[in-house]
Amino acid sequence: MQLLGQISDVGKDSRRGGYSRPVFSTAETDLRGWFVAAAQQRGLQVETDRNSIIWAWWGEPGPDAVVTGSHLDSVPGGGAYDGPLGVASALSAIDLMRRRGQEPRRPLAVAVFPEEEGSRFGVACIGSRLLSGSIDPDKARNLTDADGNTLAEVFRANGTDPEHLGMDSERLAGIGRFVELHIEQGRGQIDLQAPVAVASSILGHGRWRLSFGGQGNHAGTTLMTDRSDPMVAAAQAVVDIRRIAAAHPGARGTVGRISPIPGGTNVIASRVDLWMDVRHQADEVTAAIVEEIHAAGRRIAADEGCTVTLSEESLSPTVQFHPGLASELLGVLGNVPVLESGAGHDAGVLAASLPTAMLFVRNPTGVSHAPQEEIETADADAGAVALADVLAHLTDAEAPPC
């Protein structure tokens, strides 16, 4: 919590509340600089790879490395702990291992991944997707933000050559295990009265854009009977997305962003884009829900004299974390609960390439991606201690002499 206090003023959002720290904004760049300085103060070797992931090594990089870490970017108006808690806890765990006199026998690194939230370029976990080869580099380079800047342009302006983006097989091969600590983004640990938990899985999830096209026109001179209004179609679609998702037990369907074109108060829109997030444990159910939503959108558009198109922006299948690694964590930590995650994480993306696991730290509000996200100091300390215990075990750290 002391480390997090050093960055508590960075990226505060006076309009939304909470924090807005999109990748390579001034706020997120300042946080990257904070992490580099904090790592160097601890004598860690810091490097930034070709995908803009920052690595801070305790000792020399080498094979069978144990890696921990998280991200520093946020959703618009997000909480203070989603991402930064994992980074600060990793540094604190290293401090604790040193105070105990524990020296890792395997290479140990803290990694900070860019654009985990996807709040700037629309695709989550860009850094880990590029590292693992789960996104085509050309697709990544051509992603654009709300101002029309491409990812390639933004990365280049911040010191990363976009021509070198993509899968890094050599670095992946050198990682033996990855453990990410994260604030819990729900109520599981509140209900179980558990400060620390281990993750079992991540719900399959994706992001899609529905674009309704209509006839832009004057709000005052166009009779209600003469309109092809895509905003009306989009509004009905939002309600249908909730209805359709609710009909599938365990599913989540959310519309968090709508963009009317041209966006004037006295203008009937010519196009309305809405972005939906759909999640379910079974990937085939996720696909079925999206198709049902698309079919409903086509009916709505026809009724309103509009058109509709559906485009997939990202898709992550359900992830089951490595059972052997999860068992090791439970062996170290004892009788802590095992919870599934409804939220995506870099650990989930990397799970297809190497053994990964996650630790959750209790969030007493159960609220995340919002300013009300909270953590208690005792729980933050418990999480850092748990991470130190896990890292000491995984690196076969030498115990202090008796």
mmCIF file of C-alpha atoms in Angstrom, residues 9-352:
data_model
loop_
_atom_site.group_PDB
_atom_site.id
_atom_site.type_symbol
_atom_site.label_atom_id
_atom_site.label_comp_id
_atom_site.label_asym_id
_atom_site.label_seq_id
_atom_site.Cartn_x
_atom_site.Cartn_y
_atom_site.Cartn_z
ATOM 1 C CA ASP A 9 -2.429 10.950 -7.872
ATOM 2 C CA VAL A 10 -1.413 9.668 -11.312
ATOM 3 C CA GLY A 11 -4.230 9.595 -13.830
ATOM 4 C CA LYS A 12 -7.046 10.755 -11.554
ATOM 5 C CA ASP A 13 -10.165 11.453 -13.615
ATOM 6 C CA SER A 14 -12.088 14.473 -12.330
ATOM 7 C CA ARG A 15 -15.016 13.889 -14.713
ATOM 8 C CA ARG A 16 -15.584 10.149 -14.336
ATOM 9 C CA GLY A 17 -14.069 9.644 -10.897
ATOM 10 C CA GLY A 18 -11.430 6.996 -10.341
ATOM 11 C CA TYR A 19 -8.509 6.731 -12.753
ATOM 12 C CA SER A 20 -8.137 6.876 -16.526
ATOM 13 C CA ARG A 21 -4.771 5.479 -17.586
ATOM 14 C CA PRO A 22 -4.957 4.291 -21.214
ATOM 15 C CA VAL A 23 -1.785 2.777 -22.627
ATOM 16 C CA PHE A 24 0.897 5.346 -23.456
ATOM 17 C CA SER A 25 -1.154 8.228 -22.129
ATOM 18 C CA THR A 26 0.791 10.653 -19.961
ATOM 19 C CA ALA A 27 -0.556 8.861 -16.889
ATOM 20 C CA GLU A 28 0.389 5.348 -17.999
ATOM 21 C CA THR A 29 3.791 6.513 -19.227
ATOM 22 C CA ASP A 30 4.418 8.097 -15.831
ATOM 23 C CA LEU A 31 3.497 4.797 -14.166
ATOM 24 C CA ARG A 32 5.880 2.895 -16.430
ATOM 25 C CA GLY A 33 8.611 5.320 -15.382
ATOM 26 C CA TRP A 34 7.671 4.827 -11.728
ATOM 27 C CA PHE A 35 7.991 1.058 -12.086
ATOM 28 C CA VAL A 36 11.368 1.266 -13.837
ATOM 29 C CA ALA A 37 12.724 3.553 -11.106
ATOM 30 C CA ALA A 38 11.350 1.339 -8.323
ATOM 31 C CA ALA A 39 12.847 -1.771 -9.923
ATOM 32 C CA GLN A 40 16.236 -0.146 -10.437
ATOM 33 C CA GLN A 41 16.262 1.065 -6.826
ATOM 34 C CA ARG A 42 16.007 -2.615 -5.898
ATOM 35 C CA GLY A 43 18.953 -3.524 -8.094
ATOM 36 C CA LEU A 44 16.803 -5.310 -10.672
ATOM 37 C CA GLN A 45 17.919 -5.419 -14.311
ATOM 38 C CA VAL A 46 15.291 -3.626 -16.395
ATOM 39 C CA GLU A 47 14.618 -4.058 -20.104
ATOM 40 C CA THR A 48 11.733 -3.281 -22.457
ATOM 41 C CA ASP A 49 11.145 -5.917 -25.108
ATOM 42 C CA ARG A 50 10.002 -5.533 -28.708
ATOM 43 C CA ASN A 51 6.321 -5.666 -27.625
ATOM 44 C CA SER A 52 6.687 -2.853 -25.040
ATOM 45 C CA ILE A 53 6.575 -5.290 -22.105
ATOM 46 C CA ILE A 54 8.855 -4.157 -19.275
ATOM 47 C CA TRP A 55 10.910 -6.885 -17.565
ATOM 48 C CA ALA A 56 12.732 -6.409 -14.261
ATOM 49 C CA TRP A 57 15.079 -9.299 -13.426
ATOM 50 C CA TRP A 58 16.419 -10.371 -10.068
ATOM 51 C CA GLY A 59 19.721 -11.812 -11.196
ATOM 52 C CA GLU A 60 20.591 -12.800 -14.730
ATOM 53 C CA PRO A 61 17.810 -13.767 -17.145
ATOM 54 C CA GLY A 62 17.935 -17.452 -17.933
ATOM 55 C CA PRO A 63 15.949 -20.599 -18.667
ATOM 56 C CA ASP A 64 13.078 -21.903 -16.524
ATOM 57 C CA ALA A 65 12.419 -18.403 -15.197
ATOM 58 C CA VAL A 66 9.618 -17.649 -12.769
ATOM 59 C CA VAL A 67 7.723 -14.493 -13.765
ATOM 60 C CA THR A 68 5.124 -12.453 -11.933
ATOM 61 C CA GLY A 69 3.551 -9.076 -12.643
ATOM 62 C CA SER A 70 0.470 -7.443 -14.120
ATOM 63 C CA HIS A 71 -0.422 -4.157 -15.868
ATOM 64 C CA LEU A 72 -0.584 -0.417 -15.157
ATOM 65 C CA ASP A 73 -3.204 0.788 -17.654
ATOM 66 C CA SER A 74 -6.858 1.151 -16.663
ATOM 67 C CA VAL A 75 -10.362 1.328 -18.060
ATOM 68 C CA PRO A 76 -11.893 4.834 -18.225
ATOM 69 C CA GLY A 77 -12.723 5.853 -14.667
ATOM 70 C CA GLY A 78 -11.389 2.609 -13.211
ATOM 71 C CA GLY A 79 -10.263 1.747 -9.718
ATOM 72 C CA ALA A 80 -6.840 2.213 -8.177
ATOM 73 C CA TYR A 81 -5.908 -1.462 -7.804
ATOM 74 C CA ASP A 82 -6.860 -3.307 -11.005
ATOM 75 C CA GLY A 83 -3.377 -3.989 -12.363
ATOM 76 C CA PRO A 84 -1.163 -1.803 -10.151
ATOM 77 C CA LEU A 85 -1.820 -4.020 -7.103
ATOM 78 C CA GLY A 86 -0.147 -6.950 -8.877
ATOM 79 C CA VAL A 87 2.843 -4.830 -9.863
ATOM 80 C CA ALA A 88 3.306 -3.288 -6.414
ATOM 81 C CA SER A 89 2.822 -6.676 -4.732
ATOM 82 C CA ALA A 90 5.529 -8.197 -6.923
ATOM 83 C CA LEU A 91 8.016 -5.544 -5.821
ATOM 84 C CA SER A 92 6.924 -5.973 -2.209
ATOM 85 C CA ALA A 93 7.316 -9.744 -2.456
ATOM 86 C CA ILE A 94 10.895 -9.309 -3.617
ATOM 87 C CA ASP A 95 11.522 -6.957 -0.693
ATOM 88 C CA LEU A 96 10.109 -9.546 1.685
ATOM 89 C CA MET A 97 12.166 -12.403 0.221
ATOM 90 C CA ARG A 98 15.295 -10.316 0.700
ATOM 91 C CA ARG A 99 14.382 -9.475 4.292
ATOM 92 C CA ARG A 100 13.999 -13.201 4.883
ATOM 93 C CA GLY A 101 17.402 -13.814 3.358
ATOM 94 C CA GLN A 102 15.923 -15.880 0.507
ATOM 95 C CA GLU A 103 17.907 -15.956 -2.750
ATOM 96 C CA PRO A 104 16.177 -17.461 -5.797
ATOM 97 C CA ARG A 105 17.995 -20.335 -7.487
ATOM 98 C CA ARG A 106 15.967 -19.837 -10.678
ATOM 99 C CA PRO A 107 15.722 -16.559 -12.590
ATOM 100 C CA LEU A 108 12.924 -14.337 -11.276
ATOM 101 C CA ALA A 109 11.331 -11.427 -13.129
ATOM 102 C CA VAL A 110 8.527 -8.911 -12.727
ATOM 103 C CA ALA A 111 6.728 -8.100 -15.993
ATOM 104 C CA VAL A 112 4.494 -5.122 -16.792
ATOM 105 C CA PHE A 113 2.223 -5.692 -19.792
ATOM 106 C CA PRO A 114 0.867 -2.844 -21.952
ATOM 107 C CA GLU A 115 -2.789 -2.353 -22.992
ATOM 108 C CA GLU A 116 -4.216 -5.104 -20.797
ATOM 109 C CA GLU A 117 -7.594 -3.394 -20.587
ATOM 110 C CA GLY A 118 -7.889 -2.614 -24.287
ATOM 111 C CA SER A 119 -9.287 0.803 -23.379
ATOM 112 C CA ARG A 120 -7.334 2.625 -26.093
ATOM 113 C CA PHE A 121 -7.173 0.211 -29.033
ATOM 114 C CA GLY A 122 -10.168 -2.021 -28.324
ATOM 115 C CA VAL A 123 -8.322 -5.333 -27.915
ATOM 116 C CA ALA A 124 -7.439 -6.487 -24.409
ATOM 117 C CA CYS A 125 -4.061 -7.924 -23.383
ATOM 118 C CA ILE A 126 -2.193 -6.634 -26.427
ATOM 119 C CA GLY A 127 1.245 -7.143 -24.840
ATOM 120 C CA SER A 128 0.694 -10.772 -23.854
ATOM 121 C CA ARG A 129 -1.152 -11.493 -27.113
ATOM 122 C CA LEU A 130 1.799 -10.204 -29.131
ATOM 123 C CA LEU A 131 4.313 -12.067 -26.971
ATOM 124 C CA SER A 132 2.442 -15.357 -27.325
ATOM 125 C CA GLY A 133 1.530 -14.960 -30.985
ATOM 126 C CA SER A 134 -2.218 -14.955 -30.336
ATOM 127 C CA ILE A 135 -2.759 -11.766 -32.352
ATOM 128 C CA ASP A 136 -1.472 -11.126 -35.845
ATOM 129 C CA PRO A 137 1.120 -8.318 -35.712
ATOM 130 C CA ASP A 138 -0.395 -6.623 -38.773
ATOM 131 C CA LYS A 139 -3.807 -6.567 -37.106
ATOM 132 C CA ALA A 140 -2.241 -5.098 -33.968
ATOM 133 C CA ARG A 141 -0.273 -2.468 -35.887
ATOM 134 C CA ASN A 142 -3.419 -1.266 -37.672
ATOM 135 C CA LEU A 143 -5.649 -0.949 -34.606
ATOM 136 C CA THR A 144 -6.750 2.657 -34.102
ATOM 137 C CA ASP A 145 -7.730 4.702 -31.073
ATOM 138 C CA ALA A 146 -10.609 7.178 -30.828
ATOM 139 C CA ASP A 147 -8.445 9.918 -32.376
ATOM 140 C CA GLY A 148 -7.481 7.821 -35.394
ATOM 141 C CA ASN A 149 -3.927 7.086 -34.223
ATOM 142 C CA THR A 150 -2.741 3.607 -35.118
ATOM 143 C CA LEU A 151 -1.109 1.351 -32.557
ATOM 144 C CA ALA A 152 1.987 1.369 -34.760
ATOM 145 C CA GLU A 153 2.202 5.159 -34.589
ATOM 146 C CA VAL A 154 1.670 5.267 -30.825
ATOM 147 C CA PHE A 155 4.159 2.508 -30.079
ATOM 148 C CA ARG A 156 6.770 4.111 -32.350
ATOM 149 C CA ALA A 157 6.312 7.478 -30.620
ATOM 150 C CA ASN A 158 6.980 5.734 -27.308
ATOM 151 C CA GLY A 159 10.169 3.974 -28.314
ATOM 152 C CA THR A 160 8.952 0.632 -29.686
ATOM 153 C CA ASP A 161 9.604 -0.192 -33.343
ATOM 154 C CA PRO A 162 6.251 -1.527 -34.601
ATOM 155 C CA GLU A 163 7.981 -3.545 -37.340
ATOM 156 C CA HIS A 164 9.336 -5.878 -34.646
ATOM 157 C CA LEU A 165 6.022 -6.558 -32.887
ATOM 158 C CA GLY A 166 4.984 -10.185 -32.618
ATOM 159 C CA MET A 167 5.585 -13.568 -31.099
ATOM 160 C CA ASP A 168 8.818 -13.875 -29.126
ATOM 161 C CA SER A 169 9.460 -17.617 -29.083
ATOM 162 C CA GLU A 170 12.849 -17.321 -27.414
ATOM 163 C CA ARG A 171 11.506 -15.302 -24.497
ATOM 164 C CA LEU A 172 8.495 -17.576 -24.097
ATOM 165 C CA ALA A 173 10.736 -20.640 -24.037
ATOM 166 C CA GLY A 174 12.710 -19.118 -21.182
ATOM 167 C CA ILE A 175 9.676 -18.758 -18.901
ATOM 168 C CA GLY A 176 8.982 -21.798 -16.757
ATOM 169 C CA ARG A 177 5.960 -20.475 -14.855
ATOM 170 C CA PHE A 178 3.961 -17.258 -14.605
ATOM 171 C CA VAL A 179 1.933 -16.180 -11.561
ATOM 172 C CA GLU A 180 -0.203 -13.037 -11.605
ATOM 173 C CA LEU A 181 -1.604 -11.464 -8.452
ATOM 174 C CA HIS A 182 -4.761 -9.406 -8.963
ATOM 175 C CA ILE A 183 -7.492 -7.807 -6.921
ATOM 176 C CA GLU A 184 -10.630 -9.945 -7.054
ATOM 177 C CA GLN A 185 -13.216 -8.357 -9.313
ATOM 178 C CA GLY A 186 -16.275 -9.782 -7.585
ATOM 179 C CA ARG A 187 -17.700 -10.961 -4.267
ATOM 180 C CA GLY A 188 -16.288 -14.473 -3.985
ATOM 181 C CA GLN A 189 -13.764 -13.720 -1.266
ATOM 182 C CA ILE A 190 -16.150 -11.464 0.632
ATOM 183 C CA ASP A 191 -18.666 -14.277 0.916
ATOM 184 C CA LEU A 192 -15.944 -16.777 1.882
ATOM 185 C CA GLN A 193 -14.217 -14.345 4.262
ATOM 186 C CA ALA A 194 -10.883 -15.125 2.606
ATOM 187 C CA PRO A 195 -8.177 -12.496 2.059
ATOM 188 C CA VAL A 196 -6.326 -14.628 -0.536
ATOM 189 C CA ALA A 197 -7.579 -17.129 -3.124
ATOM 190 C CA VAL A 198 -6.247 -19.122 -6.083
ATOM 191 C CA ALA A 199 -7.833 -18.926 -9.542
ATOM 192 C CA SER A 200 -9.134 -22.006 -11.319
ATOM 193 C CA SER A 201 -10.299 -20.596 -14.648
ATOM 194 C CA ILE A 202 -11.342 -17.555 -16.690
ATOM 195 C CA LEU A 203 -14.665 -17.294 -18.465
ATOM 196 C CA GLY A 204 -14.521 -17.254 -22.243
ATOM 197 C CA HIS A 205 -15.235 -13.745 -23.450
ATOM 198 C CA GLY A 206 -15.081 -11.444 -26.412
ATOM 199 C CA ARG A 207 -15.886 -7.998 -27.739
ATOM 200 C CA TRP A 208 -18.064 -7.310 -30.748
ATOM 201 C CA ARG A 209 -19.257 -4.140 -32.474
ATOM 202 C CA LEU A 210 -22.789 -3.750 -33.782
ATOM 203 C CA SER A 211 -23.118 -0.899 -36.293
ATOM 204 C CA PHE A 212 -26.620 0.307 -37.106
ATOM 205 C CA GLY A 213 -26.903 2.473 -40.216
ATOM 206 C CA GLY A 214 -29.813 4.817 -40.945
ATOM 207 C CA GLN A 215 -30.648 8.179 -42.480
ATOM 208 C CA GLY A 216 -29.076 11.216 -40.847
ATOM 209 C CA ASN A 217 -31.468 14.141 -40.838
ATOM 210 C CA HIS A 218 -32.799 17.215 -39.053
ATOM 211 C CA ALA A 219 -34.361 16.611 -35.619
ATOM 212 C CA GLY A 220 -36.978 19.315 -36.134
ATOM 213 C CA THR A 221 -38.074 18.928 -39.735
ATOM 214 C CA THR A 222 -38.201 15.140 -40.022
ATOM 215 C CA LEU A 223 -41.549 13.649 -39.021
ATOM 216 C CA MET A 224 -41.449 10.674 -36.679
ATOM 217 C CA THR A 225 -43.065 8.548 -39.368
ATOM 218 C CA ASP A 226 -40.366 9.465 -41.896
ATOM 219 C CA ARG A 227 -37.345 8.393 -39.871
ATOM 220 C CA SER A 228 -34.777 5.612 -40.228
ATOM 221 C CA ASP A 229 -33.188 6.223 -36.863
ATOM 222 C CA PRO A 230 -30.265 3.958 -35.927
ATOM 223 C CA MET A 231 -30.324 5.258 -32.348
ATOM 224 C CA VAL A 232 -33.760 3.725 -31.824
ATOM 225 C CA ALA A 233 -32.509 0.437 -33.281
ATOM 226 C CA ALA A 234 -29.414 0.518 -31.074
ATOM 227 C CA ALA A 235 -31.493 1.252 -27.970
ATOM 228 C CA GLN A 236 -33.687 -1.772 -28.620
ATOM 229 C CA ALA A 237 -30.578 -3.890 -29.212
ATOM 230 C CA VAL A 238 -29.137 -2.908 -25.825
ATOM 231 C CA VAL A 239 -32.281 -4.182 -24.107
ATOM 232 C CA ASP A 240 -32.226 -7.371 -26.185
ATOM 233 C CA ILE A 241 -28.584 -8.063 -25.303
ATOM 234 C CA ARG A 242 -29.518 -8.036 -21.624
ATOM 235 C CA ARG A 243 -32.582 -10.235 -22.245
ATOM 236 C CA ILE A 244 -30.709 -12.789 -24.361
ATOM 237 C CA ALA A 245 -27.739 -13.092 -22.003
ATOM 238 C CA ALA A 246 -30.028 -13.456 -18.972
ATOM 239 C CA ALA A 247 -31.756 -16.410 -20.654
ATOM 240 C CA HIS A 248 -28.482 -18.397 -20.547
ATOM 241 C CA PRO A 249 -27.489 -19.334 -16.963
ATOM 242 C CA GLY A 250 -23.995 -18.100 -16.125
ATOM 243 C CA ALA A 251 -23.761 -15.781 -19.132
ATOM 244 C CA ARG A 252 -22.892 -12.088 -19.062
ATOM 245 C CA GLY A 253 -23.856 -9.596 -21.745
ATOM 246 C CA THR A 254 -22.863 -5.937 -21.462
ATOM 247 C CA VAL A 255 -22.968 -2.780 -23.562
ATOM 248 C CA GLY A 256 -20.518 -0.285 -22.105
ATOM 249 C CA ARG A 257 -19.983 2.066 -25.030
ATOM 250 C CA ILE A 258 -22.218 3.644 -27.676
ATOM 251 C CA SER A 259 -21.047 6.110 -30.333
ATOM 252 C CA PRO A 260 -23.561 8.000 -32.503
ATOM 253 C CA ILE A 261 -22.407 9.566 -35.760
ATOM 254 C CA PRO A 262 -22.286 12.581 -36.066
ATOM 255 C CA GLY A 263 -23.339 12.986 -32.419
ATOM 256 C CA GLY A 264 -25.278 16.276 -32.458
ATOM 257 C CA THR A 265 -28.147 16.926 -30.039
ATOM 258 C CA ASN A 266 -30.465 18.186 -32.794
ATOM 259 C CA VAL A 267 -29.350 15.634 -35.392
ATOM 260 C CA ILE A 268 -30.815 12.233 -36.207
ATOM 261 C CA ALA A 269 -27.778 9.963 -36.313
ATOM 262 C CA SER A 270 -26.692 8.391 -39.574
ATOM 263 C CA ARG A 271 -24.905 5.559 -37.770
ATOM 264 C CA VAL A 272 -24.688 4.248 -34.228
ATOM 265 C CA ASP A 273 -21.930 1.893 -33.120
ATOM 266 C CA LEU A 274 -22.278 -0.065 -29.921
ATOM 267 C CA TRP A 275 -19.723 -2.383 -28.373
ATOM 268 C CA MET A 276 -20.836 -5.440 -26.471
ATOM 269 C CA ASP A 277 -18.967 -7.790 -24.174
ATOM 270 C CA VAL A 278 -20.280 -11.377 -23.958
ATOM 271 C CA ARG A 279 -18.968 -14.063 -21.568
ATOM 272 C CA HIS A 280 -19.749 -17.673 -20.664
ATOM 273 C CA GLN A 281 -17.822 -20.668 -19.338
ATOM 274 C CA ALA A 282 -18.712 -22.695 -22.466
ATOM 275 C CA ASP A 283 -17.314 -21.174 -25.647
ATOM 276 C CA GLU A 284 -20.091 -22.681 -27.765
ATOM 277 C CA VAL A 285 -22.671 -20.900 -25.589
ATOM 278 C CA THR A 286 -20.828 -17.599 -26.047
ATOM 279 C CA ALA A 287 -20.958 -18.120 -29.818
ATOM 280 C CA ALA A 288 -24.650 -19.001 -29.691
ATOM 281 C CA ILE A 289 -25.469 -15.900 -27.645
ATOM 282 C CA VAL A 290 -23.652 -13.642 -30.095
ATOM 283 C CA GLU A 291 -25.467 -15.193 -33.049
ATOM 284 C CA GLU A 292 -28.812 -14.777 -31.271
ATOM 285 C CA ILE A 293 -28.003 -11.127 -30.609
ATOM 286 C CA HIS A 294 -27.027 -10.631 -34.256
ATOM 287 C CA ALA A 295 -30.310 -12.186 -35.416
ATOM 288 C CA ALA A 296 -32.267 -9.921 -33.077
ATOM 289 C CA GLY A 297 -30.295 -6.952 -34.389
ATOM 290 C CA ARG A 298 -31.221 -7.807 -37.974
ATOM 291 C CA ARG A 299 -34.926 -7.932 -37.062
ATOM 292 C CA ILE A 300 -34.723 -4.649 -35.188
ATOM 293 C CA ALA A 301 -32.861 -2.955 -38.045
ATOM 294 C CA ALA A 302 -35.429 -4.144 -40.597
ATOM 295 C CA ASP A 303 -38.290 -2.832 -38.459
ATOM 296 C CA GLU A 304 -36.638 0.588 -38.201
ATOM 297 C CA GLY A 305 -35.617 0.801 -41.867
ATOM 298 C CA CYS A 306 -31.945 0.516 -40.912
ATOM 299 C CA THR A 307 -29.025 -1.782 -41.628
ATOM 300 C CA VAL A 308 -26.784 -3.627 -39.169
ATOM 301 C CA THR A 309 -23.352 -5.234 -39.307
ATOM 302 C CA LEU A 310 -21.565 -7.288 -36.654
ATOM 303 C CA SER A 311 -17.774 -7.398 -36.350
ATOM 304 C CA GLU A 312 -15.625 -9.313 -33.872
ATOM 305 C CA GLU A 313 -12.895 -7.250 -32.234
ATOM 306 C CA SER A 314 -11.438 -9.845 -29.877
ATOM 307 C CA LEU A 315 -12.218 -13.336 -28.619
ATOM 308 C CA SER A 316 -10.649 -15.290 -25.768
ATOM 309 C CA PRO A 317 -11.749 -18.872 -25.119
ATOM 310 C CA THR A 318 -12.362 -20.194 -21.623
ATOM 311 C CA VAL A 319 -9.075 -20.795 -19.817
ATOM 312 C CA GLN A 320 -8.382 -23.541 -17.284
ATOM 313 C CA PHE A 321 -5.252 -22.652 -15.351
ATOM 314 C CA HIS A 322 -2.482 -25.241 -15.110
ATOM 315 C CA PRO A 323 -3.721 -27.765 -12.503
ATOM 316 C CA GLY A 324 -0.245 -28.792 -11.390
ATOM 317 C CA LEU A 325 0.824 -25.208 -10.778
ATOM 318 C CA ALA A 326 -2.442 -24.443 -8.978
ATOM 319 C CA SER A 327 -1.806 -27.470 -6.751
ATOM 320 C CA GLU A 328 1.662 -26.143 -5.942
ATOM 321 C CA LEU A 329 0.193 -22.797 -4.930
ATOM 322 C CA LEU A 330 -2.382 -24.498 -2.731
ATOM 323 C CA GLY A 331 0.353 -26.617 -1.177
ATOM 324 C CA VAL A 332 2.276 -23.471 -0.270
ATOM 325 C CA LEU A 333 -0.689 -21.401 0.900
ATOM 326 C CA GLY A 334 -2.745 -24.080 2.618
ATOM 327 C CA ASN A 335 -6.511 -24.040 2.803
ATOM 328 C CA VAL A 336 -7.360 -21.035 0.625
ATOM 329 C CA PRO A 337 -10.404 -21.031 -1.672
ATOM 330 C CA VAL A 338 -10.266 -21.704 -5.400
ATOM 331 C CA LEU A 339 -12.341 -19.322 -7.511
ATOM 332 C CA GLU A 340 -13.119 -18.873 -11.179
ATOM 333 C CA SER A 341 -12.636 -15.429 -12.724
ATOM 334 C CA GLY A 342 -15.178 -13.637 -14.842
ATOM 335 C CA ALA A 343 -12.496 -11.160 -15.906
ATOM 336 C CA GLY A 344 -9.740 -11.547 -18.477
ATOM 337 C CA HIS A 345 -6.056 -11.311 -17.564
ATOM 338 C CA ASP A 346 -2.626 -11.590 -19.177
ATOM 339 C CA ALA A 347 -2.175 -14.853 -17.259
ATOM 340 C CA GLY A 348 -5.121 -16.222 -19.196
ATOM 341 C CA VAL A 349 -3.613 -15.297 -22.549
ATOM 342 C CA LEU A 350 -0.250 -16.814 -21.621
ATOM 343 C CA ALA A 351 -1.888 -20.030 -20.368
ATOM 344 C CA ALA A 352 -1.882 -21.473 -23.901
#
